[in-house]
């Protein structure tokens, strides 16, 4: 087995993000930045939403996946890759593999959203399911990698993946100019780490705040305790943030570059999803709404400021979203 983590424990730099941007040029979409007069009035600030829900495969994950696969050796590409993912990394890796002619195997929880399962299959990947409650995805993935001599591509704790995700903030700042505050969702910390590195280079006076679900607050606890904390199988609707902990790379990167970490409740996530769907006319999944929820719910406030908000993805089961919205609107009556 070739495990990229054992061969590359170096931390990504802004130069790596610039190189990733070159690899992604013409491949990844330069996603739109949306603004809203209503949001600006509500927050008393100027808000820029970087909409990665319009990225290929529906989330920012395509950036890191393609950047990682494009750097593999010819032999690694021929043998193929394996990864564990609840859905967005799976889809991104599957589509990148399809574009680069690299076989992809995904270890996915059996309760992953059906829309993410279907898309992963459509892109040609093999899916191997596991039970979150009784099985460890890392162990299963390792066994498959060993048995098939596949390269393991971690979903967040891998320098090429982090560098690819950092192109999100690079694009945003290049388009709208320096920011005073950047809000980014956090699961395993790949997107947050990459965006923080890019922001530090392009807008060094910008505050960077990570946002995660209240029911999966390991990153916030790790940030404040300066000791890596874990959470076992967190029960939150933000399935993309149901990671056990930050990684060997993302934890120190977040400690070094990020200014604060906050959490939002599942109820706040749903309210924010509903608002974004209704007012910005854009489909956002629960994890994708985390950063916006911190701002729109008043958990983070910075009047008279230029604020960037990363909407990380839009891969949502419409039937499940309708159920969530129905519960929210019924409570408001």
Coordinates of C-alpha atoms in Angstrom, one line a residue:
X1 CA 0.0 0.0 0.0
X2 CA 1.1 3.6 -0.7
X3 CA -0.2 5.9 2.1
X4 CA 0.4 9.5 1.2
X5 CA 0.4 10.5 4.8
X6 CA 3.5 8.5 5.5
X7 CA 5.4 10.0 2.6
X8 CA 4.4 13.6 3.0
X9 CA 4.0 15.0 6.5
X10 CA 5.1 18.5 5.4
X11 CA 2.7 21.4 6.0
X12 CA 1.3 23.1 2.9
X13 CA 2.3 26.7 2.1
X14 CA 0.8 29.5 0.1
X15 CA 3.2 28.5 -2.7
X16 CA 1.4 25.1 -2.7
X17 CA -2.0 26.9 -3.0
X18 CA -0.7 28.9 -5.9
X19 CA 0.5 25.7 -7.6
X20 CA -2.8 24.1 -6.9
X21 CA -4.6 27.0 -8.6
X22 CA -2.5 26.5 -11.7
X23 CA -3.5 22.8 -11.8
X24 CA -7.1 23.6 -11.3
X25 CA -7.2 26.4 -13.9
X26 CA -9.8 25.4 -16.5
X27 CA -10.8 22.3 -14.6
X28 CA -12.4 23.6 -11.4
X29 CA -15.1 26.2 -11.6
X30 CA -14.3 29.7 -10.5
X31 CA -17.4 29.8 -8.3
X32 CA -19.6 32.9 -8.0
X33 CA -19.6 35.4 -5.2
X34 CA -23.1 36.4 -4.2
X35 CA -24.2 39.4 -2.2
X36 CA -27.5 40.4 -0.5
X37 CA -28.8 43.8 0.5
X38 CA -31.0 42.0 3.1
X39 CA -28.0 40.3 4.6
X40 CA -25.9 43.5 4.6
X41 CA -28.7 45.4 6.4
X42 CA -29.3 42.5 8.9
X43 CA -25.6 42.3 9.8
X44 CA -24.7 46.0 9.3
X45 CA -21.7 44.8 7.2
X46 CA -20.8 44.0 3.7
X47 CA -21.0 40.3 3.2
X48 CA -19.6 38.2 0.3
X49 CA -20.8 34.6 -0.1
X50 CA -18.3 32.4 -1.9
X51 CA -20.6 29.7 -3.3
X52 CA -18.8 26.4 -3.5
X53 CA -22.2 24.7 -3.9
X54 CA -21.7 25.7 -7.6
X55 CA -18.4 23.9 -7.8
X56 CA -18.0 20.7 -9.7
X57 CA -19.6 17.8 -7.8
X58 CA -21.4 20.3 -5.7
X59 CA -18.7 21.2 -3.1
X60 CA -15.3 22.7 -2.5
X61 CA -14.0 19.1 -2.2
X62 CA -13.3 18.9 -5.9
X63 CA -10.4 21.3 -5.6
X64 CA -8.5 19.2 -3.1
X65 CA -9.3 15.9 -4.8
X66 CA -8.2 16.9 -8.3
X67 CA -5.1 18.6 -6.9
X68 CA -4.2 15.5 -5.0
X69 CA -4.8 13.0 -7.8
X70 CA -3.1 15.1 -10.5
X71 CA 0.2 14.8 -8.5
X72 CA 0.3 11.0 -8.3
X73 CA 2.9 8.9 -10.1
X74 CA 1.9 7.0 -13.2
X75 CA 2.0 3.7 -11.3
X76 CA -0.2 5.1 -8.5
X77 CA -2.7 6.4 -11.1
X78 CA -2.8 3.0 -12.8
X79 CA -3.4 1.1 -9.5
X80 CA -6.0 3.5 -8.3
X81 CA -6.9 5.2 -5.0
X82 CA -9.1 4.6 -2.0
X83 CA -10.7 7.0 0.5
X84 CA -13.3 7.2 3.2
X85 CA -16.0 9.8 3.0
X86 CA -19.6 10.6 4.0
X87 CA -20.2 11.9 0.5
X88 CA -18.6 15.1 -0.8
X89 CA -14.9 13.9 -0.8
X90 CA -16.3 10.7 -2.3
X91 CA -18.0 12.5 -5.2
X92 CA -15.0 14.8 -5.7
X93 CA -12.5 12.0 -5.8
X94 CA -14.8 9.9 -8.1
X95 CA -15.2 12.7 -10.6
X96 CA -11.5 13.6 -10.5
X97 CA -10.6 10.0 -11.0
X98 CA -13.0 9.9 -14.0
X99 CA -11.3 12.9 -15.5
X100 CA -7.8 11.6 -14.9
X101 CA -8.7 7.9 -15.7
X102 CA -7.8 6.7 -12.2
X103 CA -9.9 3.9 -10.5
X104 CA -11.5 5.1 -7.3
X105 CA -12.8 3.1 -4.3
X106 CA -14.8 4.8 -1.6
X107 CA -15.5 3.6 1.9
X108 CA -18.8 5.3 2.8
X109 CA -21.2 5.1 5.8
X110 CA -24.4 3.2 5.1
X111 CA -26.4 6.2 6.3
X112 CA -24.8 8.7 3.9
X113 CA -27.3 10.8 2.0
X114 CA -28.6 8.9 -1.0
X115 CA -28.0 11.8 -3.3
X116 CA -24.3 11.6 -2.5
X117 CA -24.2 7.8 -2.9
X118 CA -25.9 8.1 -6.3
X119 CA -23.5 10.8 -7.6
X120 CA -20.5 8.9 -6.4
X121 CA -21.6 5.8 -8.4
X122 CA -22.5 7.9 -11.4
X123 CA -18.9 9.1 -11.5
X124 CA -17.7 5.5 -11.7
X125 CA -16.4 4.8 -8.2
X126 CA -16.8 1.6 -6.3
X127 CA -18.6 2.1 -3.0
X128 CA -17.9 -0.1 0.1
X129 CA -20.4 0.6 2.9
X130 CA -19.7 0.4 6.7
X131 CA -21.7 1.0 9.9
X132 CA -20.7 4.2 11.7
X133 CA -21.9 2.7 15.0
X134 CA -19.9 -0.5 14.9
X135 CA -17.0 -0.1 12.5
X136 CA -14.0 2.2 12.1
X137 CA -13.7 3.7 8.6
X138 CA -10.0 4.3 8.9
X139 CA -9.4 0.6 9.7
X140 CA -11.6 -0.6 6.8
X141 CA -9.9 1.8 4.4
X142 CA -6.5 0.7 5.5
X143 CA -7.3 -3.0 5.0
X144 CA -8.6 -2.3 1.4
X145 CA -5.5 -0.2 0.6
X146 CA -3.2 -3.0 1.8
X147 CA -5.1 -5.7 0.0
X148 CA -5.3 -3.9 -3.3
X149 CA -2.1 -1.8 -3.2
X150 CA -4.1 1.4 -3.6
X151 CA -3.0 4.9 -2.7
X152 CA -5.0 6.3 0.2
X153 CA -6.2 9.9 -0.3
X154 CA -7.4 11.3 3.1
X155 CA -10.4 13.7 3.0
X156 CA -8.7 16.5 4.8
X157 CA -5.4 15.7 6.6
X158 CA -3.2 15.7 3.5
X159 CA -1.1 18.6 2.2
X160 CA -2.2 18.5 -1.5
X161 CA -5.9 18.3 -0.4
X162 CA -5.4 21.3 2.0
X163 CA -3.6 23.3 -0.7
X164 CA -6.4 22.6 -3.2
X165 CA -9.1 23.7 -0.7
X166 CA -7.1 26.9 0.0
X167 CA -7.8 28.1 -3.6
X168 CA -11.3 28.9 -2.4
X169 CA -10.2 31.8 -0.3
X170 CA -7.6 32.8 -2.9
X171 CA -10.3 33.2 -5.5
X172 CA -12.6 35.1 -3.1
X173 CA -10.0 37.6 -2.0
X174 CA -8.7 38.1 -5.5
X175 CA -12.2 38.9 -6.7
X176 CA -13.5 41.1 -3.9
X177 CA -10.4 42.5 -2.3
X178 CA -9.1 42.3 1.3
X179 CA -11.6 41.2 4.0
X180 CA -11.9 42.1 7.7
X181 CA -13.4 38.7 8.6
X182 CA -13.6 35.3 6.9
X183 CA -16.0 32.6 8.2
X184 CA -15.3 29.0 7.1
X185 CA -17.0 25.7 8.1
X186 CA -15.0 23.1 9.9
X187 CA -15.2 19.3 9.9
X188 CA -11.7 17.8 9.7
X189 CA -10.3 21.2 9.0
X190 CA -9.0 20.9 5.5
X191 CA -11.0 23.8 4.0
X192 CA -10.4 25.9 7.1
X193 CA -6.7 25.3 7.1
X194 CA -6.2 25.9 3.4
X195 CA -8.4 29.1 3.5
X196 CA -6.5 30.4 6.5
X197 CA -3.1 29.9 4.8
X198 CA -4.3 31.8 1.7
X199 CA -6.0 34.6 3.7
X200 CA -2.9 35.1 5.8
X201 CA -0.9 35.6 2.6
X202 CA -3.4 37.8 0.8
X203 CA -5.2 39.7 3.6
X204 CA -3.0 39.4 6.7
X205 CA -5.2 41.7 8.8
X206 CA -8.3 39.5 8.2
X207 CA -9.7 37.6 11.2
X208 CA -10.4 33.9 10.4
X209 CA -13.1 32.1 12.3
X210 CA -14.0 28.4 12.0
X211 CA -17.6 27.2 12.5
X212 CA -18.7 23.7 13.4
X213 CA -21.9 22.1 14.7
X214 CA -22.5 22.3 18.4
X215 CA -23.0 18.6 18.5
X216 CA -19.6 18.0 16.9
X217 CA -17.5 20.6 18.8
X218 CA -14.2 18.7 18.9
X219 CA -12.4 21.4 16.8
X220 CA -13.5 24.2 19.1
X221 CA -12.5 22.3 22.2
X222 CA -9.2 21.5 20.6
X223 CA -8.6 25.1 19.7
X224 CA -9.2 26.4 23.2
X225 CA -7.5 23.5 25.1
X226 CA -4.6 23.4 22.7
X227 CA -4.9 19.6 23.0
X228 CA -6.5 17.4 20.3
X229 CA -10.0 16.5 21.3
X230 CA -12.3 13.8 19.8
X231 CA -16.0 13.2 19.4
X232 CA -17.4 9.8 18.7
X233 CA -20.1 9.6 16.0
X234 CA -21.6 13.1 16.6
X235 CA -25.4 13.2 15.8
X236 CA -25.7 16.4 13.7
X237 CA -27.5 17.1 10.5
X238 CA -24.3 18.6 9.2
X239 CA -23.0 15.2 7.9
X240 CA -19.9 16.7 6.4
X241 CA -18.7 17.8 9.8
X242 CA -19.2 14.5 11.5
X243 CA -15.5 13.9 11.8
X244 CA -13.9 12.3 14.9
X245 CA -11.2 14.9 15.2
X246 CA -8.9 17.3 13.5
X247 CA -5.8 15.8 11.9
X248 CA -2.0 15.8 12.3
X249 CA -1.7 18.7 9.8
X250 CA -5.0 20.5 10.3
X251 CA -4.8 20.8 14.1
X252 CA -1.5 22.7 14.2
X253 CA -2.4 24.7 11.1
X254 CA -5.7 25.9 12.8
X255 CA -3.8 26.8 16.0
X256 CA -1.4 28.8 14.0
X257 CA -3.6 30.6 11.5
X258 CA -7.2 30.7 12.9
X259 CA -8.3 33.5 15.2
X260 CA -11.4 31.9 16.7
X261 CA -13.7 28.9 16.6
X262 CA -17.5 28.9 17.3
X263 CA -20.3 26.4 17.1
X264 CA -23.9 26.6 15.9
X265 CA -26.9 24.5 16.7
X266 CA -28.7 22.2 14.3
X267 CA -31.8 24.4 14.5
X268 CA -29.7 27.4 13.5
X269 CA -28.3 25.5 10.6
X270 CA -31.8 24.7 9.3
X271 CA -33.0 28.3 9.7
X272 CA -29.9 29.5 7.8
X273 CA -30.5 26.9 5.0
X274 CA -34.1 28.1 4.7
X275 CA -33.0 31.7 4.5
X276 CA -30.3 31.0 1.9
X277 CA -32.6 29.0 -0.2
X278 CA -35.4 31.6 0.0
X279 CA -33.4 34.8 -0.2
X280 CA -30.3 34.0 -2.2
X281 CA -32.1 31.4 -4.3
X282 CA -29.3 28.9 -3.8
X283 CA -29.4 25.3 -2.7
X284 CA -27.2 24.8 0.4
X285 CA -26.6 21.6 2.4
X286 CA -26.5 21.7 6.2
X287 CA -22.7 21.6 6.4
X288 CA -22.6 24.3 3.7
X289 CA -24.6 26.6 5.8
X290 CA -22.4 26.4 9.0
X291 CA -20.4 29.6 8.3
X292 CA -23.4 31.6 7.3
X293 CA -25.3 30.4 10.4
X294 CA -22.7 31.9 12.7
X295 CA -23.2 35.3 11.0
X296 CA -26.9 35.3 10.4
X297 CA -27.7 34.0 13.9
X298 CA -25.6 36.8 15.5
X299 CA -23.0 34.4 17.0
X300 CA -20.4 36.4 15.2
X301 CA -20.9 40.1 14.7
X302 CA -18.6 42.7 13.1
X303 CA -20.5 45.8 12.0
X304 CA -19.1 48.1 9.3
X305 CA -16.8 45.3 8.1
X306 CA -16.1 43.4 4.9
X307 CA -17.0 39.8 5.6
X308 CA -16.4 36.7 3.6
X309 CA -18.6 33.6 4.1
X310 CA -17.8 30.3 2.5
X311 CA -20.8 28.3 1.5
X312 CA -19.0 24.9 1.2
X313 CA -21.5 22.7 -0.6
X314 CA -25.0 22.0 -1.9
X315 CA -25.3 18.3 -2.0
X316 CA -28.6 17.8 -0.2
X317 CA -31.4 15.3 -0.4
X318 CA -34.3 17.5 -1.4
X319 CA -36.9 15.3 0.3
X320 CA -34.9 15.4 3.6
X321 CA -34.4 19.2 3.3
X322 CA -38.2 19.6 2.8
X323 CA -38.8 17.7 6.0
X324 CA -36.3 19.9 7.9
X325 CA -38.0 23.1 6.5
X326 CA -41.4 21.8 7.3
X327 CA -40.4 21.3 11.0
X328 CA -38.9 24.8 11.1
X329 CA -41.9 26.6 9.5
X330 CA -44.4 24.8 11.7
X331 CA -42.5 25.9 14.8
X332 CA -42.6 29.5 13.6
X333 CA -46.4 29.5 13.3

